[in-house]
mmCIF file of C-alpha atoms and ligand atoms in Angstrom:
data_model
loop_
_atom_site.group_PDB
_atom_site.id
_atom_site.type_symbol
_atom_site.label_atom_id
_atom_site.label_comp_id
_atom_site.label_asym_id
_atom_site.label_seq_id
_atom_site.Cartn_x
_atom_site.Cartn_y
_atom_site.Cartn_z
ATOM 1 C CA MET A 1 -34.347 -30.143 32.187
ATOM 2 C CA LEU A 2 -34.161 -27.732 35.165
ATOM 3 C CA ASP A 3 -36.581 -24.842 35.493
ATOM 4 C CA LEU A 4 -33.866 -22.411 36.574
ATOM 5 C CA LEU A 5 -30.109 -22.443 37.038
ATOM 6 C CA ILE A 6 -28.188 -19.660 38.772
ATOM 7 C CA THR A 7 -24.469 -19.749 37.986
ATOM 8 C CA HIS A 8 -21.341 -17.977 39.304
ATOM 9 C CA ALA A 9 -23.015 -16.820 42.519
ATOM 10 C CA THR A 10 -21.294 -15.887 45.759
ATOM 11 C CA LEU A 11 -23.179 -17.100 48.824
ATOM 12 C CA PRO A 12 -23.404 -15.288 52.187
ATOM 13 C CA ASP A 13 -21.043 -17.839 53.782
ATOM 14 C CA GLY A 14 -18.327 -16.832 51.290
ATOM 15 C CA ARG A 15 -18.479 -19.782 48.874
ATOM 16 C CA SER A 16 -17.956 -18.470 45.342
ATOM 17 C CA ASP A 17 -18.634 -19.673 41.799
ATOM 18 C CA MET A 18 -21.687 -21.508 43.117
ATOM 19 C CA SER A 19 -24.567 -22.812 41.052
ATOM 20 C CA VAL A 20 -28.099 -23.196 42.341
ATOM 21 C CA ALA A 21 -30.407 -25.595 40.500
ATOM 22 C CA VAL A 22 -34.191 -25.206 40.742
ATOM 23 C CA GLN A 23 -37.016 -27.552 39.845
ATOM 24 C CA ASP A 24 -40.711 -27.209 40.728
ATOM 25 C CA GLY A 25 -40.142 -24.275 43.064
ATOM 26 C CA ARG A 26 -37.487 -26.013 45.160
ATOM 27 C CA ILE A 27 -33.702 -25.929 45.188
ATOM 28 C CA THR A 28 -32.470 -29.321 43.988
ATOM 29 C CA GLU A 29 -28.718 -28.768 44.190
ATOM 30 C CA VAL A 30 -26.189 -26.183 45.344
ATOM 31 C CA SER A 31 -22.677 -26.904 44.140
ATOM 32 C CA GLN A 32 -19.627 -25.340 42.561
ATOM 33 C CA GLY A 33 -19.469 -25.052 38.790
ATOM 34 C CA LEU A 34 -22.585 -27.118 38.072
ATOM 35 C CA SER A 35 -23.673 -27.056 34.453
ATOM 36 C CA ALA A 36 -27.015 -28.491 33.416
ATOM 37 C CA ALA A 37 -29.704 -27.728 30.869
ATOM 38 C CA ALA A 38 -32.296 -25.292 32.181
ATOM 39 C CA HIS A 39 -35.192 -23.303 30.763
ATOM 40 C CA GLU A 40 -33.674 -20.188 32.283
ATOM 41 C CA VAL A 41 -30.042 -19.537 33.207
ATOM 42 C CA VAL A 42 -29.010 -16.492 35.256
ATOM 43 C CA ASP A 43 -25.295 -15.699 35.392
ATOM 44 C CA ALA A 44 -24.759 -13.990 38.766
ATOM 45 C CA GLN A 45 -21.297 -12.780 37.638
ATOM 46 C CA GLY A 46 -19.813 -13.299 41.088
ATOM 47 C CA LEU A 47 -22.458 -11.267 42.894
ATOM 48 C CA LEU A 48 -24.142 -12.208 46.161
ATOM 49 C CA LEU A 49 -27.103 -14.577 46.115
ATOM 50 C CA SER A 50 -28.850 -14.453 49.471
ATOM 51 C CA PRO A 51 -31.902 -16.095 50.931
ATOM 52 C CA PRO A 52 -34.643 -13.465 51.131
ATOM 53 C CA PHE A 53 -34.784 -10.808 53.811
ATOM 54 C CA VAL A 54 -37.118 -11.469 56.731
ATOM 55 C CA ASP A 55 -38.628 -8.835 59.016
ATOM 56 C CA ALA A 56 -39.321 -10.271 62.485
ATOM 57 C CA HIS A 57 -41.128 -7.190 63.792
ATOM 58 C CA PHE A 58 -43.509 -4.914 61.927
ATOM 59 C CA HIS A 59 -46.842 -3.089 62.247
ATOM 60 C CA MET A 60 -48.557 -3.420 58.904
ATOM 61 C CA ASP A 61 -51.875 -2.025 60.178
ATOM 62 C CA ALA A 62 -50.217 1.341 60.838
ATOM 63 C CA ALA A 63 -47.774 1.385 57.896
ATOM 64 C CA LEU A 64 -48.003 4.231 55.371
ATOM 65 C CA SER A 65 -50.435 6.221 57.542
ATOM 66 C CA TYR A 66 -47.964 9.042 58.253
ATOM 67 C CA GLY A 67 -49.733 12.357 58.882
ATOM 68 C CA LEU A 68 -53.129 10.738 59.571
ATOM 69 C CA PRO A 69 -54.704 12.549 61.303
ATOM 70 C CA ARG A 70 -51.597 14.518 62.357
ATOM 71 C CA VAL A 71 -47.858 14.153 62.944
ATOM 72 C CA ASN A 72 -46.210 13.031 66.215
ATOM 73 C CA GLN A 73 -44.865 16.285 67.706
ATOM 74 C CA SER A 74 -42.828 14.971 70.649
ATOM 75 C CA GLY A 75 -41.414 11.973 68.793
ATOM 76 C CA THR A 76 -42.107 9.718 71.775
ATOM 77 C CA LEU A 77 -43.556 6.212 71.932
ATOM 78 C CA LEU A 78 -46.379 7.445 74.156
ATOM 79 C CA GLU A 79 -47.496 10.207 71.779
ATOM 80 C CA GLY A 80 -47.317 7.633 68.972
ATOM 81 C CA ILE A 81 -49.679 5.331 70.891
ATOM 82 C CA ALA A 82 -52.030 8.264 71.587
ATOM 83 C CA LEU A 83 -51.923 9.277 67.913
ATOM 84 C CA TRP A 84 -52.704 5.732 66.785
ATOM 85 C CA GLY A 85 -55.681 5.889 69.207
ATOM 86 C CA GLU A 86 -56.891 9.015 67.376
ATOM 87 C CA LEU A 87 -56.479 7.337 63.996
ATOM 88 C CA LYS A 88 -58.179 4.024 64.897
ATOM 89 C CA PRO A 89 -61.802 5.275 64.747
ATOM 90 C CA LEU A 90 -61.093 6.761 61.308
ATOM 91 C CA LEU A 91 -59.756 3.522 59.797
ATOM 92 C CA THR A 92 -61.634 1.640 57.116
ATOM 93 C CA GLN A 93 -60.958 -1.909 56.056
ATOM 94 C CA GLU A 94 -60.472 -0.837 52.430
ATOM 95 C CA ALA A 95 -57.817 1.734 53.357
ATOM 96 C CA LEU A 96 -56.030 -0.733 55.651
ATOM 97 C CA VAL A 97 -55.923 -3.386 52.918
ATOM 98 C CA GLU A 98 -54.810 -0.895 50.296
ATOM 99 C CA ARG A 99 -51.922 0.440 52.405
ATOM 100 C CA ALA A 100 -50.811 -3.039 53.471
ATOM 101 C CA LEU A 101 -50.816 -4.310 49.880
ATOM 102 C CA ALA A 102 -48.804 -1.260 48.794
ATOM 103 C CA TYR A 103 -46.281 -1.987 51.541
ATOM 104 C CA CYS A 104 -46.042 -5.644 50.477
ATOM 105 C CA ASP A 105 -45.216 -4.449 46.942
ATOM 106 C CA TRP A 106 -42.364 -2.378 48.375
ATOM 107 C CA ALA A 107 -41.243 -5.399 50.397
ATOM 108 C CA VAL A 108 -41.096 -7.780 47.446
ATOM 109 C CA ALA A 109 -39.156 -5.224 45.385
ATOM 110 C CA LYS A 110 -36.605 -5.100 48.223
ATOM 111 C CA GLY A 111 -36.334 -8.894 48.473
ATOM 112 C CA LEU A 112 -38.253 -8.957 51.763
ATOM 113 C CA LEU A 113 -40.396 -12.074 51.424
ATOM 114 C CA ALA A 114 -41.478 -12.813 55.017
ATOM 115 C CA VAL A 115 -42.851 -10.401 57.604
ATOM 116 C CA ARG A 116 -44.100 -10.936 61.156
ATOM 117 C CA SER A 117 -46.598 -8.139 61.721
ATOM 118 C CA HIS A 118 -48.286 -7.250 64.969
ATOM 119 C CA VAL A 119 -51.934 -6.329 64.518
ATOM 120 C CA ASP A 120 -53.771 -4.243 67.085
ATOM 121 C CA VAL A 121 -56.655 -6.129 68.719
ATOM 122 C CA CYS A 122 -57.778 -3.231 70.983
ATOM 123 C CA ASP A 123 -60.781 -2.486 68.797
ATOM 124 C CA PRO A 124 -64.113 -4.256 69.323
ATOM 125 C CA ARG A 125 -64.647 -4.313 65.549
ATOM 126 C CA LEU A 126 -61.249 -6.016 64.981
ATOM 127 C CA LEU A 127 -61.089 -4.082 61.726
ATOM 128 C CA ALA A 128 -57.306 -4.294 61.365
ATOM 129 C CA VAL A 129 -57.387 -8.024 62.125
ATOM 130 C CA GLN A 130 -59.923 -8.632 59.363
ATOM 131 C CA ALA A 131 -57.951 -6.455 56.960
ATOM 132 C CA LEU A 132 -54.584 -8.110 57.605
ATOM 133 C CA LEU A 133 -56.064 -11.626 57.455
ATOM 134 C CA GLU A 134 -57.362 -10.705 54.000
ATOM 135 C CA VAL A 135 -53.946 -9.293 53.057
ATOM 136 C CA LYS A 136 -52.193 -12.411 54.380
ATOM 137 C CA GLN A 137 -54.258 -14.544 52.037
ATOM 138 C CA ARG A 138 -53.845 -12.250 49.042
ATOM 139 C CA VAL A 139 -50.051 -11.930 49.322
ATOM 140 C CA ALA A 140 -49.436 -15.617 50.185
ATOM 141 C CA PRO A 141 -48.187 -16.492 46.670
ATOM 142 C CA TYR A 142 -45.300 -14.035 47.052
ATOM 143 C CA LEU A 143 -44.885 -13.114 50.730
ATOM 144 C CA ASP A 144 -45.255 -14.983 54.037
ATOM 145 C CA LEU A 145 -47.177 -12.757 56.427
ATOM 146 C CA GLN A 146 -47.269 -13.994 60.020
ATOM 147 C CA LEU A 147 -49.636 -12.111 62.338
ATOM 148 C CA VAL A 148 -49.337 -11.397 66.069
ATOM 149 C CA ALA A 149 -52.434 -10.548 68.146
ATOM 150 C CA PHE A 150 -51.151 -7.348 69.745
ATOM 151 C CA PRO A 151 -53.107 -5.638 72.542
ATOM 152 C CA GLN A 152 -51.662 -2.165 71.896
ATOM 153 C CA ASP A 153 -53.454 -0.552 74.856
ATOM 154 C CA GLY A 154 -52.650 -3.378 77.307
ATOM 155 C CA VAL A 155 -54.429 -6.721 77.637
ATOM 156 C CA LEU A 156 -55.363 -5.900 81.263
ATOM 157 C CA ARG A 157 -55.558 -2.121 80.966
ATOM 158 C CA SER A 158 -57.862 -2.001 77.955
ATOM 159 C CA PRO A 159 -61.451 -3.205 78.560
ATOM 160 C CA GLY A 160 -62.333 -6.189 76.366
ATOM 161 C CA ALA A 161 -58.784 -6.658 75.091
ATOM 162 C CA LEU A 162 -58.364 -10.264 76.276
ATOM 163 C CA GLU A 163 -61.607 -11.385 74.667
ATOM 164 C CA GLN A 164 -60.704 -9.537 71.449
ATOM 165 C CA LEU A 165 -57.229 -11.087 71.445
ATOM 166 C CA GLN A 166 -58.729 -14.568 71.796
ATOM 167 C CA ARG A 167 -61.221 -13.805 69.036
ATOM 168 C CA ALA A 168 -58.381 -12.648 66.761
ATOM 169 C CA LEU A 169 -56.533 -15.934 67.378
ATOM 170 C CA ALA A 170 -59.697 -17.902 66.585
ATOM 171 C CA MET A 171 -60.063 -15.916 63.339
ATOM 172 C CA GLY A 172 -56.615 -17.008 62.139
ATOM 173 C CA VAL A 173 -54.018 -14.741 63.744
ATOM 174 C CA ASP A 174 -50.936 -16.865 64.484
ATOM 175 C CA VAL A 175 -48.973 -15.573 67.479
ATOM 176 C CA VAL A 176 -49.817 -14.239 70.985
ATOM 177 C CA GLY A 177 -48.590 -10.670 71.604
ATOM 178 C CA GLY A 178 -48.441 -8.399 74.637
ATOM 179 C CA ILE A 179 -47.179 -5.079 75.991
ATOM 180 C CA PRO A 180 -46.410 -5.493 79.715
ATOM 181 C CA HIS A 181 -44.636 -2.116 80.112
ATOM 182 C CA PHE A 182 -47.856 -0.333 79.076
ATOM 183 C CA GLU A 183 -50.023 -2.021 81.740
ATOM 184 C CA ARG A 184 -50.883 0.200 84.726
ATOM 185 C CA THR A 185 -48.226 -1.139 87.117
ATOM 186 C CA MET A 186 -45.139 -3.338 87.060
ATOM 187 C CA ALA A 187 -47.194 -6.031 88.855
ATOM 188 C CA GLU A 188 -49.962 -5.848 86.242
ATOM 189 C CA GLY A 189 -47.312 -6.063 83.528
ATOM 190 C CA ALA A 190 -45.919 -9.251 85.074
ATOM 191 C CA ALA A 191 -49.459 -10.635 85.424
ATOM 192 C CA SER A 192 -50.092 -9.935 81.731
ATOM 193 C CA VAL A 193 -46.945 -11.862 80.738
ATOM 194 C CA LYS A 194 -48.077 -14.857 82.834
ATOM 195 C CA LEU A 195 -51.619 -14.747 81.458
ATOM 196 C CA LEU A 196 -50.571 -14.471 77.821
ATOM 197 C CA CYS A 197 -47.883 -17.174 78.055
ATOM 198 C CA GLU A 198 -50.416 -19.534 79.646
ATOM 199 C CA LEU A 199 -52.842 -18.783 76.813
ATOM 200 C CA ALA A 200 -50.125 -19.531 74.248
ATOM 201 C CA ALA A 201 -49.149 -22.779 75.994
ATOM 202 C CA GLU A 202 -52.792 -23.928 76.082
ATOM 203 C CA GLN A 203 -53.230 -23.250 72.376
ATOM 204 C CA GLY A 204 -49.751 -24.399 71.237
ATOM 205 C CA ARG A 205 -48.837 -20.979 69.893
ATOM 206 C CA MET A 206 -45.707 -18.861 69.675
ATOM 207 C CA VAL A 207 -45.389 -15.676 71.754
ATOM 208 C CA ASP A 208 -43.923 -12.317 70.678
ATOM 209 C CA MET A 209 -44.232 -9.515 73.198
ATOM 210 C CA HIS A 210 -43.302 -5.892 73.051
ATOM 211 C CA CYS A 211 -41.258 -6.021 76.219
ATOM 212 C CA ASP A 212 -39.626 -3.296 78.297
ATOM 213 C CA GLU A 213 -39.834 -0.710 75.499
ATOM 214 C CA SER A 214 -38.697 2.133 77.741
ATOM 215 C CA ASP A 215 -35.542 3.716 79.142
ATOM 216 C CA ASP A 216 -36.467 2.521 82.648
ATOM 217 C CA PRO A 217 -33.502 0.506 83.964
ATOM 218 C CA LEU A 218 -35.830 -1.203 86.453
ATOM 219 C CA SER A 219 -38.298 -2.541 83.899
ATOM 220 C CA ARG A 220 -38.006 -6.304 84.389
ATOM 221 C CA HIS A 221 -40.641 -7.906 82.139
ATOM 222 C CA ILE A 222 -38.078 -9.793 80.073
ATOM 223 C CA GLU A 223 -37.072 -11.629 83.250
ATOM 224 C CA THR A 224 -40.713 -12.670 83.770
ATOM 225 C CA LEU A 225 -41.029 -13.624 80.099
ATOM 226 C CA ALA A 226 -37.966 -15.895 80.337
ATOM 227 C CA PHE A 227 -39.282 -17.389 83.593
ATOM 228 C CA GLU A 228 -42.738 -18.126 82.176
ATOM 229 C CA THR A 229 -41.176 -19.576 79.017
ATOM 230 C CA GLN A 230 -39.201 -22.008 81.156
ATOM 231 C CA ARG A 231 -42.109 -22.824 83.477
ATOM 232 C CA LEU A 232 -44.546 -23.554 80.659
ATOM 233 C CA GLY A 233 -42.132 -25.447 78.391
ATOM 234 C CA LEU A 234 -42.286 -22.808 75.651
ATOM 235 C CA GLN A 235 -38.532 -22.884 74.953
ATOM 236 C CA GLY A 236 -37.620 -21.680 71.456
ATOM 237 C CA ARG A 237 -41.136 -20.359 70.792
ATOM 238 C CA VAL A 238 -41.020 -17.028 72.621
ATOM 239 C CA THR A 239 -39.634 -13.680 71.461
ATOM 240 C CA GLY A 240 -39.001 -10.509 73.434
ATOM 241 C CA SER A 241 -39.267 -7.508 71.124
ATOM 242 C CA HIS A 242 -37.527 -4.181 71.706
ATOM 243 C CA LEU A 243 -36.049 -4.899 75.210
ATOM 244 C CA THR A 244 -34.784 -1.306 75.201
ATOM 245 C CA SER A 245 -34.685 -1.021 78.998
ATOM 246 C CA MET A 246 -31.774 -3.476 78.855
ATOM 247 C CA HIS A 247 -29.724 -0.628 77.368
ATOM 248 C CA SER A 248 -30.046 1.212 80.688
ATOM 249 C CA MET A 249 -29.963 -1.721 83.121
ATOM 250 C CA ASP A 250 -27.296 -2.303 85.707
ATOM 251 C CA ASN A 251 -24.451 -4.401 84.272
ATOM 252 C CA TYR A 252 -24.455 -6.896 87.140
ATOM 253 C CA TYR A 253 -28.176 -7.535 86.709
ATOM 254 C CA VAL A 254 -27.722 -8.054 82.947
ATOM 255 C CA SER A 255 -24.944 -10.566 83.632
ATOM 256 C CA LYS A 256 -27.568 -12.684 85.400
ATOM 257 C CA LEU A 257 -30.411 -11.965 82.951
ATOM 258 C CA LEU A 258 -28.704 -12.948 79.687
ATOM 259 C CA PRO A 259 -27.952 -16.563 80.726
ATOM 260 C CA LEU A 260 -31.579 -16.890 81.908
ATOM 261 C CA MET A 261 -32.780 -15.798 78.459
ATOM 262 C CA ALA A 262 -30.367 -18.209 76.758
ATOM 263 C CA GLU A 263 -31.483 -21.051 79.037
ATOM 264 C CA ALA A 264 -35.143 -20.409 78.162
ATOM 265 C CA GLN A 265 -34.203 -20.049 74.456
ATOM 266 C CA VAL A 266 -36.059 -16.744 74.336
ATOM 267 C CA HIS A 267 -35.343 -14.873 71.086
ATOM 268 C CA ALA A 268 -34.725 -11.130 70.939
ATOM 269 C CA VAL A 269 -35.702 -8.535 68.339
ATOM 270 C CA ALA A 270 -34.123 -5.095 68.294
ATOM 271 C CA ASN A 271 -35.643 -2.406 66.086
ATOM 272 C CA PRO A 272 -32.710 -0.057 65.520
ATOM 273 C CA LEU A 273 -34.392 2.629 63.387
ATOM 274 C CA ILE A 274 -37.187 3.015 65.894
ATOM 275 C CA ASN A 275 -35.193 2.518 69.091
ATOM 276 C CA ILE A 276 -32.657 5.198 68.142
ATOM 277 C CA THR A 277 -35.438 7.685 67.376
ATOM 278 C CA LEU A 278 -37.970 6.932 70.156
ATOM 279 C CA GLN A 279 -35.712 6.182 73.117
ATOM 280 C CA GLY A 280 -33.709 8.684 75.115
ATOM 281 C CA ARG A 281 -36.367 11.366 74.546
ATOM 282 C CA HIS A 282 -36.436 12.257 78.238
ATOM 283 C CA ASP A 283 -32.638 12.600 78.384
ATOM 284 C CA SER A 284 -30.783 15.865 78.038
ATOM 285 C CA TYR A 285 -27.127 15.018 77.296
ATOM 286 C CA PRO A 286 -25.729 12.426 77.078
ATOM 287 C CA LYS A 287 -28.716 10.904 75.267
ATOM 288 C CA ARG A 288 -29.021 7.152 75.472
ATOM 289 C CA ARG A 289 -29.247 5.196 72.217
ATOM 290 C CA GLY A 290 -31.868 2.905 73.737
ATOM 291 C CA MET A 291 -31.207 -0.191 71.644
ATOM 292 C CA THR A 292 -30.938 -3.490 73.501
ATOM 293 C CA ARG A 293 -27.558 -5.199 74.009
ATOM 294 C CA VAL A 294 -27.337 -6.964 70.651
ATOM 295 C CA PRO A 295 -23.725 -8.230 70.567
ATOM 296 C CA GLU A 296 -23.904 -9.369 74.191
ATOM 297 C CA LEU A 297 -27.143 -11.282 73.537
ATOM 298 C CA MET A 298 -25.600 -12.890 70.456
ATOM 299 C CA ALA A 299 -22.459 -13.841 72.404
ATOM 300 C CA GLN A 300 -24.715 -15.565 74.937
ATOM 301 C CA GLY A 301 -26.247 -17.684 72.155
ATOM 302 C CA VAL A 302 -29.585 -15.851 71.963
ATOM 303 C CA THR A 303 -31.038 -15.608 68.438
ATOM 304 C CA VAL A 304 -31.283 -11.882 67.678
ATOM 305 C CA ALA A 305 -33.017 -10.254 64.722
ATOM 306 C CA PHE A 306 -33.264 -6.647 63.604
ATOM 307 C CA GLY A 307 -36.837 -5.606 62.786
ATOM 308 C CA HIS A 308 -38.122 -2.640 60.767
ATOM 309 C CA ASP A 309 -41.034 -2.071 63.206
ATOM 310 C CA CYS A 310 -42.488 1.034 61.522
ATOM 311 C CA VAL A 311 -42.624 2.646 58.092
ATOM 312 C CA MET A 312 -44.295 6.046 57.770
ATOM 313 C CA ASP A 313 -46.689 5.759 60.706
ATOM 314 C CA PRO A 314 -47.440 7.540 64.026
ATOM 315 C CA TRP A 315 -44.061 6.460 65.412
ATOM 316 C CA TYR A 316 -41.694 6.850 62.461
ATOM 317 C CA SER A 317 -41.818 9.089 59.415
ATOM 318 C CA LEU A 318 -39.270 7.281 57.239
ATOM 319 C CA GLY A 319 -38.513 3.736 56.051
ATOM 320 C CA SER A 320 -38.842 1.854 52.787
ATOM 321 C CA ALA A 321 -39.070 -1.922 53.488
ATOM 322 C CA ASP A 322 -35.292 -2.047 53.069
ATOM 323 C CA MET A 323 -33.906 -4.532 55.605
ATOM 324 C CA LEU A 324 -30.355 -3.578 54.595
ATOM 325 C CA GLU A 325 -31.104 -0.064 55.873
ATOM 326 C CA VAL A 326 -32.290 -1.657 59.125
ATOM 327 C CA ALA A 327 -29.104 -3.761 59.357
ATOM 328 C CA HIS A 328 -27.001 -0.673 58.536
ATOM 329 C CA MET A 329 -28.533 1.270 61.424
ATOM 330 C CA GLY A 330 -28.283 -1.701 63.786
ATOM 331 C CA LEU A 331 -24.600 -2.106 62.947
ATOM 332 C CA HIS A 332 -23.906 1.537 63.763
ATOM 333 C CA VAL A 333 -25.976 1.787 66.933
ATOM 334 C CA ALA A 334 -24.508 -1.449 68.340
ATOM 335 C CA GLN A 335 -20.989 -0.554 67.127
ATOM 336 C CA MET A 336 -20.805 -3.980 65.457
ATOM 337 C CA THR A 337 -17.932 -3.004 63.184
ATOM 338 C CA SER A 338 -15.658 -6.075 63.058
ATOM 339 C CA GLN A 339 -15.915 -8.242 59.937
ATOM 340 C CA THR A 340 -17.581 -10.980 61.988
ATOM 341 C CA ALA A 341 -20.022 -8.571 63.640
ATOM 342 C CA MET A 342 -20.982 -6.951 60.311
ATOM 343 C CA ARG A 343 -21.821 -10.408 58.939
ATOM 344 C CA GLN A 344 -23.867 -11.052 62.082
ATOM 345 C CA CYS A 345 -25.861 -7.917 61.206
ATOM 346 C CA PHE A 346 -26.650 -9.465 57.811
ATOM 347 C CA ASP A 347 -27.754 -12.674 59.577
ATOM 348 C CA ALA A 348 -29.993 -10.510 61.802
ATOM 349 C CA VAL A 349 -32.158 -9.626 58.764
ATOM 350 C CA THR A 350 -32.035 -13.051 57.057
ATOM 351 C CA VAL A 351 -31.410 -16.396 58.800
ATOM 352 C CA ASN A 352 -32.031 -15.257 62.400
ATOM 353 C CA PRO A 353 -35.531 -13.845 61.830
ATOM 354 C CA ALA A 354 -36.324 -16.904 59.675
ATOM 355 C CA ARG A 355 -35.521 -19.042 62.740
ATOM 356 C CA ILE A 356 -37.637 -16.809 64.995
ATOM 357 C CA LEU A 357 -40.636 -17.043 62.641
ATOM 358 C CA LYS A 358 -40.015 -20.805 62.266
ATOM 359 C CA LEU A 359 -40.176 -20.467 58.476
ATOM 360 C CA GLN A 360 -40.212 -23.857 56.772
ATOM 361 C CA GLY A 361 -37.927 -24.468 53.785
ATOM 362 C CA TYR A 362 -35.916 -21.244 54.222
ATOM 363 C CA GLY A 363 -32.282 -21.180 53.078
ATOM 364 C CA LEU A 364 -29.937 -21.863 50.204
ATOM 365 C CA GLU A 365 -29.755 -25.638 50.434
ATOM 366 C CA ALA A 366 -31.111 -28.556 48.450
ATOM 367 C CA GLY A 367 -34.734 -29.109 49.451
ATOM 368 C CA CYS A 368 -35.411 -25.498 50.445
ATOM 369 C CA HIS A 369 -37.898 -23.262 48.646
ATOM 370 C CA ALA A 370 -36.314 -21.573 45.624
ATOM 371 C CA ASP A 371 -36.606 -18.128 47.220
ATOM 372 C CA PHE A 372 -33.580 -15.865 46.878
ATOM 373 C CA VAL A 373 -32.296 -12.415 46.035
ATOM 374 C CA LEU A 374 -29.456 -11.451 43.697
ATOM 375 C CA LEU A 375 -27.781 -8.351 45.105
ATOM 376 C CA GLN A 376 -25.513 -5.793 43.453
ATOM 377 C CA ALA A 377 -22.776 -6.570 45.969
ATOM 378 C CA ARG A 378 -20.068 -9.187 46.338
ATOM 379 C CA ASP A 379 -20.562 -10.082 49.996
ATOM 380 C CA PRO A 380 -22.847 -9.324 52.972
ATOM 381 C CA VAL A 381 -20.695 -6.454 54.253
ATOM 382 C CA GLU A 382 -20.750 -4.714 50.866
ATOM 383 C CA ALA A 383 -24.494 -5.355 50.686
ATOM 384 C CA ILE A 384 -24.995 -3.470 53.974
ATOM 385 C CA ARG A 385 -22.527 -0.719 53.074
ATOM 386 C CA LEU A 386 -24.269 0.044 49.774
ATOM 387 C CA ARG A 387 -27.815 -0.959 50.792
ATOM 388 C CA ALA A 388 -27.291 -2.885 47.576
ATOM 389 C CA THR A 389 -29.739 -2.917 44.697
ATOM 390 C CA ARG A 390 -31.912 -6.023 44.540
ATOM 391 C CA LEU A 391 -31.188 -6.957 40.931
ATOM 392 C CA LYS A 392 -33.518 -9.970 40.890
ATOM 393 C CA VAL A 393 -35.895 -11.417 43.464
ATOM 394 C CA PHE A 394 -37.118 -15.005 43.065
ATOM 395 C CA ARG A 395 -39.996 -16.708 44.836
ATOM 396 C CA ARG A 396 -40.511 -20.462 44.330
ATOM 397 C CA GLY A 397 -38.123 -20.263 41.380
ATOM 398 C CA LYS A 398 -40.034 -17.490 39.583
ATOM 399 C CA LEU A 399 -38.813 -13.929 39.086
ATOM 400 C CA VAL A 400 -41.109 -11.654 41.149
ATOM 401 C CA ALA A 401 -39.159 -8.364 41.075
ATOM 402 C CA GLN A 402 -36.161 -6.816 39.391
ATOM 403 C CA THR A 403 -34.352 -3.487 39.638
ATOM 404 C CA PRO A 404 -31.743 -2.165 37.197
ATOM 405 C CA PRO A 405 -28.192 -1.908 38.583
ATOM 406 C CA ALA A 406 -27.277 1.371 40.274
ATOM 407 C CA THR A 407 -24.871 3.233 38.020
ATOM 408 C CA ALA A 408 -23.714 6.817 37.716
ATOM 409 C CA THR A 409 -22.388 8.667 34.692
ATOM 410 C CA LEU A 410 -19.883 11.432 35.341
ATOM 411 C CA HIS A 411 -19.559 14.631 33.333
ATOM 412 C CA LEU A 412 -16.315 16.114 34.652
ATOM 413 C CA ALA A 413 -14.389 18.586 32.514
ATOM 414 C CA ALA A 414 -11.311 17.931 34.650
ATOM 415 C CA ARG A 415 -11.497 14.202 33.969
ATOM 416 C CA PRO A 416 -12.172 13.791 30.244
ATOM 417 C CA GLY A 417 -12.976 10.236 29.286
ATOM 418 C CA SER A 418 -14.486 9.350 32.650
ATOM 419 C CA THR A 419 -17.763 7.581 32.052
ATOM 420 C CA ALA A 420 -20.260 5.393 33.848
ATOM 421 C CA PHE A 421 -19.356 3.372 36.902
ATOM 422 C CA MET A 422 -21.120 0.878 39.109
ATOM 423 C CA TYR A 423 -21.157 1.435 42.835
ATOM 424 C CA ARG A 424 -18.604 -0.853 44.476
HETATM 425 FE FE1 FE2 B 1 -43.432 -2.686 67.622
#
């Protein structure tokens, strides 16, 4: 007897009337019209069953700290970094853990079951590192938390940062981070990329750098990152996050850069909610959107994900762990409005980030973990359009969250008899 059987589901690739059989936390079969005895049967009624959402770029140490100790007045990245610097001495491990756990609750409710979070290592106490390592362990039964050792104030610019970054890795942080555009000069930025990639190669680790997060068309750290990836044999294990300068770069230069990134199998993460609000702040009109060239990167064969980046922190006052909101913004900013492109936006918050994080057993296939989300939508485009309700969220075949369907009841004198309807 099966543990769980989902019936009449539509899958993201368009297959309908699909059944998903689950035993011992794994998917044992995915086929059309399967009927078998199961302890629990869920009739999906034609709605979309998706693998869980994955966030490839987040800052869980800063999440839910909005207003502490004050609000970002200019709305710029640089004031956000300064504000985070003011908040850091006031942090306690208990408060960090509490906020991160609260965010993980939001995430699970929204079907977001894997997050790559950067954690600031520019603190001799490594308080945030200790806190997020504790959180990683505590949420492991229901959420995969991958941590990046992130030298927020610059690995070369900030005294002690390299030693602290290495200590964070030794303590259990997974991935090597960096922020070349925040080093003192372009040359120091390039040196930081080389140094950090060499460290990752020595230790067999993945790399995820905040890279070229500016409107400077001459910021070239992604070129160095692709070069170092190639030189050190790190293909497929390196991610460039943000890459907003690419928005403003010369088109000829980009036509050379994109094939170099594809050749090095460097992944890209755009953070549409944050890019559209932080970038272009020094422009009058027209104001640049500042997001990297998502459809062009995808057309070149680069794996691109959309990340949430921030939720209620020194850089961004909104957000709710809803990766469909992230995909919705990414779709608009990148003008990815064809049917194919809208589906690519759904992939950018599911399968693409799963590939970037190298998640094992992710997907809706026999042998994969029984992790999935039943959405109140019939296909990925409708899911994005409605930021669809996550009716049921499963982890290892067990229900971990549910939300009642979104309905409205009308009371219109001009339309007697009109009653409740579901959003479609
Ligand atoms: Fe970030």
